[in-house]
Coordinates of C-alpha atoms in Angstrom, one line a residue:
X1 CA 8.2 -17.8 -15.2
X2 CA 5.8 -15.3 -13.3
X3 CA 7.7 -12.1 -12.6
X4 CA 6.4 -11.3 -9.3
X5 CA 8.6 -7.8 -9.0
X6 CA 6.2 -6.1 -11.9
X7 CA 3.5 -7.9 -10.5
X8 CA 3.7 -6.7 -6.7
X9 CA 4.9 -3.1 -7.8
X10 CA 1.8 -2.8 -10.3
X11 CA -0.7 -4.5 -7.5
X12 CA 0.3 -1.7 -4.8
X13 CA 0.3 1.1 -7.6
X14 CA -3.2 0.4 -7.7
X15 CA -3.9 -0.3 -4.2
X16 CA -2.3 3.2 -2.9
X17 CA -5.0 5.7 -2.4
X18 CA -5.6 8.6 -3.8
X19 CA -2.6 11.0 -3.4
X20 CA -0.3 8.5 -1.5
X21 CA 2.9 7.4 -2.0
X22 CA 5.1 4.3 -2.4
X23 CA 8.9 4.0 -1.2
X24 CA 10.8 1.8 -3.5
X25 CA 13.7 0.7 -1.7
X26 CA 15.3 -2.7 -3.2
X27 CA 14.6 -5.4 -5.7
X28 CA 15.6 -8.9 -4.2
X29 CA 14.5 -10.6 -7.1
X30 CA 13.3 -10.5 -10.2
X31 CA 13.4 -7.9 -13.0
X32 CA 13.4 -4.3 -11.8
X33 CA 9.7 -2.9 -12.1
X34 CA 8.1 -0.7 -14.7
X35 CA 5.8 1.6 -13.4
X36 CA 3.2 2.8 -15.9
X37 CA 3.2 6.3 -15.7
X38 CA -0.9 7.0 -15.8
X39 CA -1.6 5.4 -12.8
X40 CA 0.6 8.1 -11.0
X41 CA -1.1 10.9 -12.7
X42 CA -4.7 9.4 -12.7
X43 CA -4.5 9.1 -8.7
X44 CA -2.0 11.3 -7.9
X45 CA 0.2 9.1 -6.0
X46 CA 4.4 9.5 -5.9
X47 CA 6.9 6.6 -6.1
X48 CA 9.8 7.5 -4.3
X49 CA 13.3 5.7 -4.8
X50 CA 15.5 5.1 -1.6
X51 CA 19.4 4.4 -1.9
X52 CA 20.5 4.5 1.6
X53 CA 24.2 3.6 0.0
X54 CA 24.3 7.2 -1.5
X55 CA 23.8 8.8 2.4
X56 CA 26.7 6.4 3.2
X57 CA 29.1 6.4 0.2
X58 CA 28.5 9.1 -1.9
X59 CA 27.2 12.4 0.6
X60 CA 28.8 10.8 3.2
X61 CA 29.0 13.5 6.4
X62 CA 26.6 15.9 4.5
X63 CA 23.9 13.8 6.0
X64 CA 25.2 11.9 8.6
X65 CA 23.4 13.8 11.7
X66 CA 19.9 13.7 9.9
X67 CA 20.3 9.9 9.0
X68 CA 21.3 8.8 12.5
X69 CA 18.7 11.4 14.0
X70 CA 16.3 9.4 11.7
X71 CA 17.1 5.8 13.0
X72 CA 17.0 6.9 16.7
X73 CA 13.7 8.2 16.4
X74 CA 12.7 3.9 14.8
X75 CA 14.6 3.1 17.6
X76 CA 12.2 5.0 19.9
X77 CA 9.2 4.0 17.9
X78 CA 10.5 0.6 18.5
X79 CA 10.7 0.7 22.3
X80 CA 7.4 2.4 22.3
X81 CA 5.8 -0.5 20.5
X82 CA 4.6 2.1 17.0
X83 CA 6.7 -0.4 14.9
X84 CA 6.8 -3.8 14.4
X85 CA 9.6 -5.5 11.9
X86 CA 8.9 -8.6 11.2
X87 CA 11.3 -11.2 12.2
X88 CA 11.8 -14.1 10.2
X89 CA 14.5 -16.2 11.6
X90 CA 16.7 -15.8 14.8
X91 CA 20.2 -17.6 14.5
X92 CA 22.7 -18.0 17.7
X93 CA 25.8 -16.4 17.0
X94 CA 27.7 -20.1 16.2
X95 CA 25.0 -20.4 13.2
X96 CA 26.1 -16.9 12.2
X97 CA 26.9 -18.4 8.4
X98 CA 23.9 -20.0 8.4
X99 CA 22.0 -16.8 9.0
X100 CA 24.2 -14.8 5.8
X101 CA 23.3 -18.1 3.4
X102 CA 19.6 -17.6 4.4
X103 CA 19.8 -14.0 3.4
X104 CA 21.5 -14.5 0.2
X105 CA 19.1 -17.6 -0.6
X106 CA 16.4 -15.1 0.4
X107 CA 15.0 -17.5 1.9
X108 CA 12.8 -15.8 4.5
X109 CA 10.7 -12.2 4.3
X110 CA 11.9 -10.4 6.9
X111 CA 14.6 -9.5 9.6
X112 CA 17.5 -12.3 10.1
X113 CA 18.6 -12.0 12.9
X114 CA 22.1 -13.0 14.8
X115 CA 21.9 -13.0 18.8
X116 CA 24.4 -13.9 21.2

């Protein structure tokens, strides 16, 4: 079987431009990446690792102002249309364990949503 985690990680490893970065932030399938280290030194490009659990569990109130001031400034980049999340699927609220089984069948790229 194809192991499209390597595969994607290597393909925008050599996509980024020249002294760009790339935030890795989960692995929803697959095995986790390798990246080979000479294409971060021949372009001088950064891969950066995001664990939003450790602003939640671990430092806990340390950074709880800058990671709320953080998601009201997407919230305002939302509302003034400089983002745009993809939504994959929209559940009513009765289909609410419908919505969780599609996330954990990963079945869709994408924001699941649950609306009243």
């Amino acid at each position: 079987s194809r192991d499209w985690s390597s595969d994607v990680c290597s393909s925008d490893l050599r996509c980024v431009a020249p002294e760009g970065r790339i935030a890795t932030i989960g692995y929803a399938g697959g095995s986790i990446p390798q990246i080979p280290a000479n294409l971060l030194l021949l372009k001088n490009i950064a891969v950066c690792g995001l664990n939003m659990g450790y602003y939640k569990l671990a430092a806990g109130a340390r950074y709880e102002a800058r990671v709320r001031a953080l998601f009201d400034q997407l919230g305002r980049w939302f509302v003034e249309g400089r983002i745009h999340p993809v939504t994959a699927a929209r559940f009513p609220l009765e289909r609410a364990a419908d919505a969780f089984a599609a996330v954990l069948d990963r079945a869709h790229l994408g924001h699941v949503i649950v609306e009243p």
